[in-house]
Amino acid sequence: MADITTVEGMMNQFWLVMLSDEKNKQGCGIRYLSHMWDKGPYWYIWLTECQGVYKLELSSATDGLSNYDWVAEFNVKYYPHPDEEWFQGLSVFEQICRHSEVFDNQPAKTCGCVVHAGCHSHHDKFSDILEQTGVPNLVLSTDMPPDFFWAGKLIVAYHKEQGTLFRIKSQTRWRVTTTCEYNIPGFAGCDGKTMVEGEIDRDYAGFEIVQFLARRLLYGWSVFHTYPVRKVSFWKGKGVEFNTDGVGLETVASSDIHKILADYELKYFDKPLPELDDEDIASMQSIN
């Protein structure tokens, strides 16, 4: 029976193969990797082509769904560097958090290193993140809202004999607009801000951010299982945005934001993989 441990084990085996060979590591664009565990397993991923850090969080796993050996769902979060364009799309609260002592986090010098979750005594090879790792402090992050820095979902459906389906689920933007004036308090050494009616508080490039990571994972998964990406499919549907009064969120239909689903089929033969049930696809338009 597949469970969280099964998926976690395969993911760790995958990462080990990628990191143990310099060609594979460069192909995936990985600088560093850290395997962590909180309420469940997750991985911090430092890529060579961006300044921020990805968090790939395994949220659920099940076996026998849609005739796959197992199907796993991951939350994808991205902690952008303040100099990156994606940082400007974060909410004010998220930006304050990113600038605060929550992210004043250096590589550990004992077991449980935030760079590779192992024991070591030298960090010379991590000289580019000695001042700040770019990930939240383990203790201070416990009070951070779970939707902070969230970009979308990555679903991995694995069939041992046939191949793997990667599915991205996100939106073109994750936008939040204020409906009245309210104050956002400062915290952890950072000043707050007064929001005004009609101001956009968040406009995060969800699908773009998730796809940036997924494409690098696809390269590695193809090498790891020795089968290529043989088919790519996209669906587009009406998206939503959110209004906030500083307390709660109201979901409203959007005229310029789209929900996006993208499927990448990696398989041994040019034969269809099992269909992965998804109610969203029934109401979306194919854009292949």
PDB file of C-alpha atoms in Angstrom:
ATOM      1  CA  MET A   1       0.000   0.000   0.000  1.00  0.00           C
ATOM      2  CA  ALA A   2       1.360   3.380  -1.008  1.00  0.00           C
ATOM      3  CA  ASP A   3       1.460   6.075   1.624  1.00  0.00           C
ATOM      4  CA  ILE A   4       3.401   9.208   2.501  1.00  0.00           C
ATOM      5  CA  THR A   5       6.444   7.125   3.442  1.00  0.00           C
ATOM      6  CA  THR A   6       6.431   5.316   0.086  1.00  0.00           C
ATOM      7  CA  VAL A   7       6.399   8.558  -1.885  1.00  0.00           C
ATOM      8  CA  GLU A   8       8.915  10.201   0.418  1.00  0.00           C
ATOM      9  CA  GLY A   9      11.271   7.258  -0.075  1.00  0.00           C
ATOM     10  CA  MET A  10      11.097   7.412  -3.867  1.00  0.00           C
ATOM     11  CA  MET A  11      11.550  11.181  -3.852  1.00  0.00           C
ATOM     12  CA  ASN A  12      14.645  10.885  -1.678  1.00  0.00           C
ATOM     13  CA  GLN A  13      16.045   8.179  -3.946  1.00  0.00           C
ATOM     14  CA  PHE A  14      15.368  10.460  -6.918  1.00  0.00           C
ATOM     15  CA  TRP A  15      17.138  13.410  -5.294  1.00  0.00           C
ATOM     16  CA  LEU A  16      20.099  11.224  -4.343  1.00  0.00           C
ATOM     17  CA  VAL A  17      20.558  10.103  -7.960  1.00  0.00           C
ATOM     18  CA  MET A  18      20.331  13.683  -9.210  1.00  0.00           C
ATOM     19  CA  LEU A  19      22.764  15.112  -6.661  1.00  0.00           C
ATOM     20  CA  SER A  20      25.313  12.300  -6.901  1.00  0.00           C
ATOM     21  CA  ASP A  21      26.087  13.020 -10.570  1.00  0.00           C
ATOM     22  CA  GLU A  22      27.264  16.480 -11.644  1.00  0.00           C
ATOM     23  CA  LYS A  23      25.645  16.205 -15.096  1.00  0.00           C
ATOM     24  CA  ASN A  24      22.276  15.307 -13.592  1.00  0.00           C
ATOM     25  CA  LYS A  25      22.609  18.040 -10.988  1.00  0.00           C
ATOM     26  CA  GLN A  26      23.312  20.660 -13.641  1.00  0.00           C
ATOM     27  CA  GLY A  27      20.505  19.348 -15.843  1.00  0.00           C
ATOM     28  CA  CYS A  28      18.038  19.823 -12.979  1.00  0.00           C
ATOM     29  CA  GLY A  29      19.600  23.171 -12.163  1.00  0.00           C
ATOM     30  CA  ILE A  30      19.957  22.300  -8.467  1.00  0.00           C
ATOM     31  CA  ARG A  31      22.397  24.145  -6.235  1.00  0.00           C
ATOM     32  CA  TYR A  32      21.352  22.703  -2.886  1.00  0.00           C
ATOM     33  CA  LEU A  33      18.646  20.524  -1.414  1.00  0.00           C
ATOM     34  CA  SER A  34      17.327  20.086   2.107  1.00  0.00           C
ATOM     35  CA  HIS A  35      14.976  17.313   3.220  1.00  0.00           C
ATOM     36  CA  MET A  36      12.895  18.395   6.198  1.00  0.00           C
ATOM     37  CA  TRP A  37       9.930  17.151   8.222  1.00  0.00           C
ATOM     38  CA  ASP A  38       7.284  19.129  10.080  1.00  0.00           C
ATOM     39  CA  LYS A  39       3.685  17.906   9.893  1.00  0.00           C
ATOM     40  CA  GLY A  40       4.869  15.920   6.892  1.00  0.00           C
ATOM     41  CA  PRO A  41       7.914  15.681   4.619  1.00  0.00           C
ATOM     42  CA  TYR A  42       9.060  18.552   2.442  1.00  0.00           C
ATOM     43  CA  TRP A  43      12.101  19.651   0.503  1.00  0.00           C
ATOM     44  CA  TYR A  44      13.768  23.033   0.148  1.00  0.00           C
ATOM     45  CA  ILE A  45      15.237  23.435  -3.333  1.00  0.00           C
ATOM     46  CA  TRP A  46      17.816  26.043  -4.291  1.00  0.00           C
ATOM     47  CA  LEU A  47      18.018  26.365  -8.091  1.00  0.00           C
ATOM     48  CA  THR A  48      20.872  27.860 -10.074  1.00  0.00           C
ATOM     49  CA  GLU A  49      18.580  30.064 -12.188  1.00  0.00           C
ATOM     50  CA  CYS A  50      16.775  31.940  -9.433  1.00  0.00           C
ATOM     51  CA  GLN A  51      17.698  33.720  -6.221  1.00  0.00           C
ATOM     52  CA  GLY A  52      14.812  32.459  -4.112  1.00  0.00           C
ATOM     53  CA  VAL A  53      14.065  29.029  -2.659  1.00  0.00           C
ATOM     54  CA  TYR A  54      11.297  26.556  -3.480  1.00  0.00           C
ATOM     55  CA  LYS A  55       9.455  24.487  -0.904  1.00  0.00           C
ATOM     56  CA  LEU A  56       7.985  21.237  -2.233  1.00  0.00           C
ATOM     57  CA  GLU A  57       5.599  19.978   0.429  1.00  0.00           C
ATOM     58  CA  LEU A  58       4.104  16.473   0.227  1.00  0.00           C
ATOM     59  CA  SER A  59       0.527  16.969   1.431  1.00  0.00           C
ATOM     60  CA  SER A  60      -1.143  13.647   0.559  1.00  0.00           C
ATOM     61  CA  ALA A  61      -0.588  10.271  -1.092  1.00  0.00           C
ATOM     62  CA  THR A  62      -2.911   7.440  -2.039  1.00  0.00           C
ATOM     63  CA  ASP A  63      -2.683   4.127  -3.906  1.00  0.00           C
ATOM     64  CA  GLY A  64      -4.932   2.608  -6.538  1.00  0.00           C
ATOM     65  CA  LEU A  65      -6.396   5.963  -7.685  1.00  0.00           C
ATOM     66  CA  SER A  66      -7.208   5.978 -11.427  1.00  0.00           C
ATOM     67  CA  ASN A  67      -5.237   2.718 -11.847  1.00  0.00           C
ATOM     68  CA  TYR A  68      -1.939   4.277 -10.758  1.00  0.00           C
ATOM     69  CA  ASP A  69       0.337   2.621  -8.181  1.00  0.00           C
ATOM     70  CA  TRP A  70       0.249   5.848  -6.229  1.00  0.00           C
ATOM     71  CA  VAL A  71      -0.789   9.471  -6.631  1.00  0.00           C
ATOM     72  CA  ALA A  72       0.870  12.196  -4.574  1.00  0.00           C
ATOM     73  CA  GLU A  73      -0.081  15.833  -4.152  1.00  0.00           C
ATOM     74  CA  PHE A  74       2.519  18.492  -3.406  1.00  0.00           C
ATOM     75  CA  ASN A  75       2.082  22.114  -2.391  1.00  0.00           C
ATOM     76  CA  VAL A  76       4.541  24.392  -4.154  1.00  0.00           C
ATOM     77  CA  LYS A  77       5.698  27.504  -2.338  1.00  0.00           C
ATOM     78  CA  TYR A  78       8.356  29.959  -3.406  1.00  0.00           C
ATOM     79  CA  TYR A  79      10.285  32.296  -1.120  1.00  0.00           C
ATOM     80  CA  PRO A  80      11.570  34.945  -3.539  1.00  0.00           C
ATOM     81  CA  HIS A  81      14.634  37.047  -2.881  1.00  0.00           C
ATOM     82  CA  PRO A  82      13.614  40.702  -2.337  1.00  0.00           C
ATOM     83  CA  ASP A  83      15.502  41.653  -5.518  1.00  0.00           C
ATOM     84  CA  GLU A  84      13.457  39.281  -7.703  1.00  0.00           C
ATOM     85  CA  GLU A  85      10.484  40.399  -9.786  1.00  0.00           C
ATOM     86  CA  TRP A  86       8.274  37.706  -8.232  1.00  0.00           C
ATOM     87  CA  PHE A  87       8.792  39.335  -4.831  1.00  0.00           C
ATOM     88  CA  GLN A  88       6.723  42.335  -5.973  1.00  0.00           C
ATOM     89  CA  GLY A  89       3.709  40.053  -6.436  1.00  0.00           C
ATOM     90  CA  LEU A  90       3.619  39.020  -2.781  1.00  0.00           C
ATOM     91  CA  SER A  91       1.130  40.531  -0.357  1.00  0.00           C
ATOM     92  CA  VAL A  92       2.339  43.301   1.916  1.00  0.00           C
ATOM     93  CA  PHE A  93       2.209  40.905   4.865  1.00  0.00           C
ATOM     94  CA  GLU A  94       4.307  38.357   2.972  1.00  0.00           C
ATOM     95  CA  GLN A  95       6.844  41.019   2.003  1.00  0.00           C
ATOM     96  CA  ILE A  96       7.086  42.172   5.613  1.00  0.00           C
ATOM     97  CA  CYS A  97       7.552  38.555   6.678  1.00  0.00           C
ATOM     98  CA  ARG A  98      10.281  37.976   4.066  1.00  0.00           C
ATOM     99  CA  HIS A  99      12.173  41.057   5.268  1.00  0.00           C
ATOM    100  CA  SER A 100      11.775  40.133   8.948  1.00  0.00           C
ATOM    101  CA  GLU A 101      13.833  38.039  11.333  1.00  0.00           C
ATOM    102  CA  VAL A 102      11.684  35.051  10.337  1.00  0.00           C
ATOM    103  CA  PHE A 103      14.075  34.744   7.387  1.00  0.00           C
ATOM    104  CA  ASP A 104      17.177  35.749   9.329  1.00  0.00           C
ATOM    105  CA  ASN A 105      18.349  32.174   9.066  1.00  0.00           C
ATOM    106  CA  GLN A 106      21.905  30.896   8.542  1.00  0.00           C
ATOM    107  CA  PRO A 107      22.995  27.330   7.665  1.00  0.00           C
ATOM    108  CA  ALA A 108      23.092  25.103  10.742  1.00  0.00           C
ATOM    109  CA  LYS A 109      26.467  24.003  12.062  1.00  0.00           C
ATOM    110  CA  THR A 110      25.159  20.843  13.677  1.00  0.00           C
ATOM    111  CA  CYS A 111      22.927  17.936  12.672  1.00  0.00           C
ATOM    112  CA  GLY A 112      19.743  18.917  10.858  1.00  0.00           C
ATOM    113  CA  CYS A 113      21.397  21.357   8.478  1.00  0.00           C
ATOM    114  CA  VAL A 114      18.867  23.447   6.560  1.00  0.00           C
ATOM    115  CA  VAL A 115      21.002  23.007   3.448  1.00  0.00           C
ATOM    116  CA  HIS A 116      20.960  19.234   3.128  1.00  0.00           C
ATOM    117  CA  ALA A 117      19.399  17.901   6.334  1.00  0.00           C
ATOM    118  CA  GLY A 118      22.576  16.072   7.295  1.00  0.00           C
ATOM    119  CA  CYS A 119      25.520  16.369   9.669  1.00  0.00           C
ATOM    120  CA  HIS A 120      28.624  18.274   8.678  1.00  0.00           C
ATOM    121  CA  SER A 121      31.195  20.586  10.161  1.00  0.00           C
ATOM    122  CA  HIS A 122      32.195  22.739   7.174  1.00  0.00           C
ATOM    123  CA  HIS A 123      30.058  25.156   5.184  1.00  0.00           C
ATOM    124  CA  ASP A 124      32.631  26.566   2.775  1.00  0.00           C
ATOM    125  CA  LYS A 125      30.727  25.080  -0.160  1.00  0.00           C
ATOM    126  CA  PHE A 126      27.642  27.064   0.916  1.00  0.00           C
ATOM    127  CA  SER A 127      29.418  30.425   0.902  1.00  0.00           C
ATOM    128  CA  ASP A 128      26.689  32.063  -1.224  1.00  0.00           C
ATOM    129  CA  ILE A 129      24.055  31.526   1.497  1.00  0.00           C
ATOM    130  CA  LEU A 130      26.141  31.981   4.633  1.00  0.00           C
ATOM    131  CA  GLU A 131      24.466  35.319   5.439  1.00  0.00           C
ATOM    132  CA  GLN A 132      20.936  34.037   4.816  1.00  0.00           C
ATOM    133  CA  THR A 133      19.649  30.718   3.513  1.00  0.00           C
ATOM    134  CA  GLY A 134      16.462  32.202   2.046  1.00  0.00           C
ATOM    135  CA  VAL A 135      14.171  29.852   4.007  1.00  0.00           C
ATOM    136  CA  PRO A 136      12.225  30.599   7.196  1.00  0.00           C
ATOM    137  CA  ASN A 137      13.578  29.885  10.653  1.00  0.00           C
ATOM    138  CA  LEU A 138      12.178  26.581  11.937  1.00  0.00           C
ATOM    139  CA  VAL A 139      11.007  28.064  15.232  1.00  0.00           C
ATOM    140  CA  LEU A 140       9.678  31.424  14.036  1.00  0.00           C
ATOM    141  CA  SER A 141       7.910  29.958  11.001  1.00  0.00           C
ATOM    142  CA  THR A 142       5.400  28.059  13.152  1.00  0.00           C
ATOM    143  CA  ASP A 143       3.171  31.159  13.332  1.00  0.00           C
ATOM    144  CA  MET A 144       3.373  31.854   9.598  1.00  0.00           C
ATOM    145  CA  PRO A 145      -0.008  31.367   7.820  1.00  0.00           C
ATOM    146  CA  PRO A 146      -0.017  28.187   5.690  1.00  0.00           C
ATOM    147  CA  ASP A 147      -1.010  30.065   2.520  1.00  0.00           C
ATOM    148  CA  PHE A 148       1.981  32.423   2.669  1.00  0.00           C
ATOM    149  CA  PHE A 149       4.188  32.151  -0.453  1.00  0.00           C
ATOM    150  CA  TRP A 150       1.855  29.525  -1.962  1.00  0.00           C
ATOM    151  CA  ALA A 151       1.930  29.283  -5.781  1.00  0.00           C
ATOM    152  CA  GLY A 152       0.046  26.114  -6.711  1.00  0.00           C
ATOM    153  CA  LYS A 153      -0.037  22.318  -6.656  1.00  0.00           C
ATOM    154  CA  LEU A 154       1.975  19.613  -8.358  1.00  0.00           C
ATOM    155  CA  ILE A 155       0.376  16.172  -8.644  1.00  0.00           C
ATOM    156  CA  VAL A 156       2.526  13.134  -9.464  1.00  0.00           C
ATOM    157  CA  ALA A 157       0.769   9.923 -10.563  1.00  0.00           C
ATOM    158  CA  TYR A 158       3.142   6.947 -10.768  1.00  0.00           C
ATOM    159  CA  HIS A 159       2.638   3.686 -12.657  1.00  0.00           C
ATOM    160  CA  LYS A 160       5.569   1.295 -12.342  1.00  0.00           C
ATOM    161  CA  GLU A 161       5.025  -0.467 -15.666  1.00  0.00           C
ATOM    162  CA  GLN A 162       3.940   2.463 -17.833  1.00  0.00           C
ATOM    163  CA  GLY A 163       5.243   5.825 -16.632  1.00  0.00           C
ATOM    164  CA  THR A 164       4.438   8.944 -14.648  1.00  0.00           C
ATOM    165  CA  LEU A 165       1.992  11.797 -15.068  1.00  0.00           C
ATOM    166  CA  PHE A 166       2.970  15.221 -13.723  1.00  0.00           C
ATOM    167  CA  ARG A 167       0.051  17.643 -13.356  1.00  0.00           C
ATOM    168  CA  ILE A 168       0.355  21.333 -12.476  1.00  0.00           C
ATOM    169  CA  LYS A 169      -2.720  23.004 -10.947  1.00  0.00           C
ATOM    170  CA  SER A 170      -2.572  26.754 -10.484  1.00  0.00           C
ATOM    171  CA  GLN A 171      -3.756  30.104 -11.855  1.00  0.00           C
ATOM    172  CA  THR A 172      -2.099  32.687 -14.052  1.00  0.00           C
ATOM    173  CA  ARG A 173      -2.218  35.038 -11.049  1.00  0.00           C
ATOM    174  CA  TRP A 174      -3.231  34.818  -7.401  1.00  0.00           C
ATOM    175  CA  ARG A 175      -4.666  38.284  -6.820  1.00  0.00           C
ATOM    176  CA  VAL A 176      -6.090  39.894  -3.675  1.00  0.00           C
ATOM    177  CA  THR A 177      -7.692  43.377  -3.702  1.00  0.00           C
ATOM    178  CA  THR A 178      -8.593  45.461  -0.650  1.00  0.00           C
ATOM    179  CA  THR A 179     -12.206  46.618  -0.221  1.00  0.00           C
ATOM    180  CA  CYS A 180     -11.651  49.155   2.563  1.00  0.00           C
ATOM    181  CA  GLU A 181      -8.890  50.921   4.418  1.00  0.00           C
ATOM    182  CA  TYR A 182      -7.187  48.907   7.123  1.00  0.00           C
ATOM    183  CA  ASN A 183      -3.854  48.665   8.899  1.00  0.00           C
ATOM    184  CA  ILE A 184      -1.399  45.805   8.570  1.00  0.00           C
ATOM    185  CA  PRO A 185       0.681  45.702  11.757  1.00  0.00           C
ATOM    186  CA  GLY A 186       4.408  45.261  11.645  1.00  0.00           C
ATOM    187  CA  PHE A 187       6.098  42.317  13.298  1.00  0.00           C
ATOM    188  CA  ALA A 188       9.523  40.799  13.927  1.00  0.00           C
ATOM    189  CA  GLY A 189      11.296  44.143  13.606  1.00  0.00           C
ATOM    190  CA  CYS A 190       9.502  45.370  10.443  1.00  0.00           C
ATOM    191  CA  ASP A 191       7.099  48.316  10.062  1.00  0.00           C
ATOM    192  CA  GLY A 192       3.476  47.819   9.080  1.00  0.00           C
ATOM    193  CA  LYS A 193       1.435  49.567   6.386  1.00  0.00           C
ATOM    194  CA  THR A 194      -1.981  51.149   5.837  1.00  0.00           C
ATOM    195  CA  MET A 195      -3.895  49.638   2.913  1.00  0.00           C
ATOM    196  CA  VAL A 196      -6.397  51.748   0.965  1.00  0.00           C
ATOM    197  CA  GLU A 197      -9.604  50.710  -0.786  1.00  0.00           C
ATOM    198  CA  GLY A 198      -9.015  49.253  -4.264  1.00  0.00           C
ATOM    199  CA  GLU A 199      -5.315  48.558  -3.702  1.00  0.00           C
ATOM    200  CA  ILE A 200      -3.994  45.234  -4.980  1.00  0.00           C
ATOM    201  CA  ASP A 201      -2.393  43.469  -2.046  1.00  0.00           C
ATOM    202  CA  ARG A 202      -1.212  40.307  -3.819  1.00  0.00           C
ATOM    203  CA  ASP A 203      -0.627  39.440  -7.480  1.00  0.00           C
ATOM    204  CA  TYR A 204       1.550  36.321  -7.435  1.00  0.00           C
ATOM    205  CA  ALA A 205       2.444  34.584 -10.714  1.00  0.00           C
ATOM    206  CA  GLY A 206       1.231  31.123  -9.655  1.00  0.00           C
ATOM    207  CA  PHE A 207       1.469  28.966 -12.788  1.00  0.00           C
ATOM    208  CA  GLU A 208       4.701  30.571 -13.976  1.00  0.00           C
ATOM    209  CA  ILE A 209       6.359  29.884 -10.626  1.00  0.00           C
ATOM    210  CA  VAL A 210       5.203  26.254 -10.375  1.00  0.00           C
ATOM    211  CA  GLN A 211       6.085  25.489 -13.996  1.00  0.00           C
ATOM    212  CA  PHE A 212       9.602  26.877 -13.510  1.00  0.00           C
ATOM    213  CA  LEU A 213      10.243  24.191 -10.880  1.00  0.00           C
ATOM    214  CA  ALA A 214       8.265  21.448 -12.639  1.00  0.00           C
ATOM    215  CA  ARG A 215      10.316  21.653 -15.822  1.00  0.00           C
ATOM    216  CA  ARG A 216      13.487  20.969 -13.882  1.00  0.00           C
ATOM    217  CA  LEU A 217      11.881  18.087 -12.035  1.00  0.00           C
ATOM    218  CA  LEU A 218      10.708  16.648 -15.364  1.00  0.00           C
ATOM    219  CA  TYR A 219      14.262  16.578 -16.656  1.00  0.00           C
ATOM    220  CA  GLY A 220      15.429  14.709 -13.567  1.00  0.00           C
ATOM    221  CA  TRP A 221      12.477  12.301 -13.473  1.00  0.00           C
ATOM    222  CA  SER A 222      13.106  11.434 -17.124  1.00  0.00           C
ATOM    223  CA  VAL A 223      16.738  10.578 -16.350  1.00  0.00           C
ATOM    224  CA  PHE A 224      15.842   8.741 -13.144  1.00  0.00           C
ATOM    225  CA  HIS A 225      13.277   6.441 -14.807  1.00  0.00           C
ATOM    226  CA  THR A 226      14.875   6.390 -18.296  1.00  0.00           C
ATOM    227  CA  TYR A 227      11.740   7.466 -20.142  1.00  0.00           C
ATOM    228  CA  PRO A 228      11.014  10.779 -21.903  1.00  0.00           C
ATOM    229  CA  VAL A 229       8.192  13.304 -21.833  1.00  0.00           C
ATOM    230  CA  ARG A 230       6.031  12.034 -24.716  1.00  0.00           C
ATOM    231  CA  LYS A 231       2.929  14.199 -24.394  1.00  0.00           C
ATOM    232  CA  VAL A 232       2.060  17.622 -22.968  1.00  0.00           C
ATOM    233  CA  SER A 233      -1.530  18.881 -22.540  1.00  0.00           C
ATOM    234  CA  PHE A 234      -2.902  22.191 -21.265  1.00  0.00           C
ATOM    235  CA  TRP A 235      -6.360  23.245 -20.130  1.00  0.00           C
ATOM    236  CA  LYS A 236      -7.575  26.766 -19.362  1.00  0.00           C
ATOM    237  CA  GLY A 237     -10.675  27.788 -17.429  1.00  0.00           C
ATOM    238  CA  LYS A 238     -12.162  30.808 -15.695  1.00  0.00           C
ATOM    239  CA  GLY A 239     -10.138  31.850 -12.699  1.00  0.00           C
ATOM    240  CA  VAL A 240     -10.991  33.641  -9.483  1.00  0.00           C
ATOM    241  CA  GLU A 241      -9.569  36.470  -7.441  1.00  0.00           C
ATOM    242  CA  PHE A 242     -10.121  37.562  -3.891  1.00  0.00           C
ATOM    243  CA  ASN A 243     -11.346  40.647  -2.049  1.00  0.00           C
ATOM    244  CA  THR A 244     -10.305  41.351   1.505  1.00  0.00           C
ATOM    245  CA  ASP A 245     -11.361  43.735   4.240  1.00  0.00           C
ATOM    246  CA  GLY A 246      -8.262  42.907   6.242  1.00  0.00           C
ATOM    247  CA  VAL A 247     -10.035  40.139   8.138  1.00  0.00           C
ATOM    248  CA  GLY A 248     -11.437  37.627   5.658  1.00  0.00           C
ATOM    249  CA  LEU A 249     -11.341  36.764   1.957  1.00  0.00           C
ATOM    250  CA  GLU A 250     -14.232  36.803  -0.514  1.00  0.00           C
ATOM    251  CA  THR A 251     -13.867  34.798  -3.721  1.00  0.00           C
ATOM    252  CA  VAL A 252     -15.088  36.486  -6.925  1.00  0.00           C
ATOM    253  CA  ALA A 253     -14.997  35.520 -10.607  1.00  0.00           C
ATOM    254  CA  SER A 254     -12.201  37.143 -12.596  1.00  0.00           C
ATOM    255  CA  SER A 255     -12.292  38.448 -16.163  1.00  0.00           C
ATOM    256  CA  ASP A 256      -8.542  38.316 -16.758  1.00  0.00           C
ATOM    257  CA  ILE A 257      -7.253  35.513 -14.524  1.00  0.00           C
ATOM    258  CA  HIS A 258      -7.341  31.912 -15.718  1.00  0.00           C
ATOM    259  CA  LYS A 259      -7.105  28.583 -13.974  1.00  0.00           C
ATOM    260  CA  ILE A 260      -4.451  26.462 -15.674  1.00  0.00           C
ATOM    261  CA  LEU A 261      -3.926  22.695 -15.646  1.00  0.00           C
ATOM    262  CA  ALA A 262      -0.916  21.206 -17.407  1.00  0.00           C
ATOM    263  CA  ASP A 263      -0.188  17.487 -17.878  1.00  0.00           C
ATOM    264  CA  TYR A 264       3.218  16.048 -18.729  1.00  0.00           C
ATOM    265  CA  GLU A 265       3.251  12.350 -19.589  1.00  0.00           C
ATOM    266  CA  LEU A 266       6.574  10.567 -19.115  1.00  0.00           C
ATOM    267  CA  LYS A 267       6.360   6.966 -20.296  1.00  0.00           C
ATOM    268  CA  TYR A 268       8.238   4.024 -21.751  1.00  0.00           C
ATOM    269  CA  PHE A 269       6.003   3.668 -24.814  1.00  0.00           C
ATOM    270  CA  ASP A 270       3.846   6.007 -26.855  1.00  0.00           C
ATOM    271  CA  LYS A 271       0.757   4.554 -25.241  1.00  0.00           C
ATOM    272  CA  PRO A 272      -1.775   6.575 -23.194  1.00  0.00           C
ATOM    273  CA  LEU A 273      -1.328   6.577 -19.445  1.00  0.00           C
ATOM    274  CA  PRO A 274      -4.426   5.901 -17.316  1.00  0.00           C
ATOM    275  CA  GLU A 275      -6.785   8.863 -17.081  1.00  0.00           C
ATOM    276  CA  LEU A 276      -6.378  10.784 -13.828  1.00  0.00           C
ATOM    277  CA  ASP A 277      -9.798  11.817 -12.593  1.00  0.00           C
ATOM    278  CA  ASP A 278     -10.093  15.564 -12.145  1.00  0.00           C
ATOM    279  CA  GLU A 279     -13.423  17.391 -12.011  1.00  0.00           C
ATOM    280  CA  ASP A 280     -11.741  20.661 -13.036  1.00  0.00           C
ATOM    281  CA  ILE A 281     -10.860  19.384 -16.525  1.00  0.00           C
ATOM    282  CA  ALA A 282     -14.526  18.757 -17.400  1.00  0.00           C
ATOM    283  CA  SER A 283     -15.226  22.491 -17.192  1.00  0.00           C
ATOM    284  CA  MET A 284     -12.032  23.697 -18.865  1.00  0.00           C
ATOM    285  CA  GLN A 285     -11.028  24.308 -22.457  1.00  0.00           C
ATOM    286  CA  SER A 286      -8.077  22.510 -24.039  1.00  0.00           C
ATOM    287  CA  ILE A 287      -5.411  24.953 -25.251  1.00  0.00           C
ATOM    288  CA  ASN A 288      -3.089  22.476 -26.974  1.00  0.00           C
TER     289      ASN A 288
END
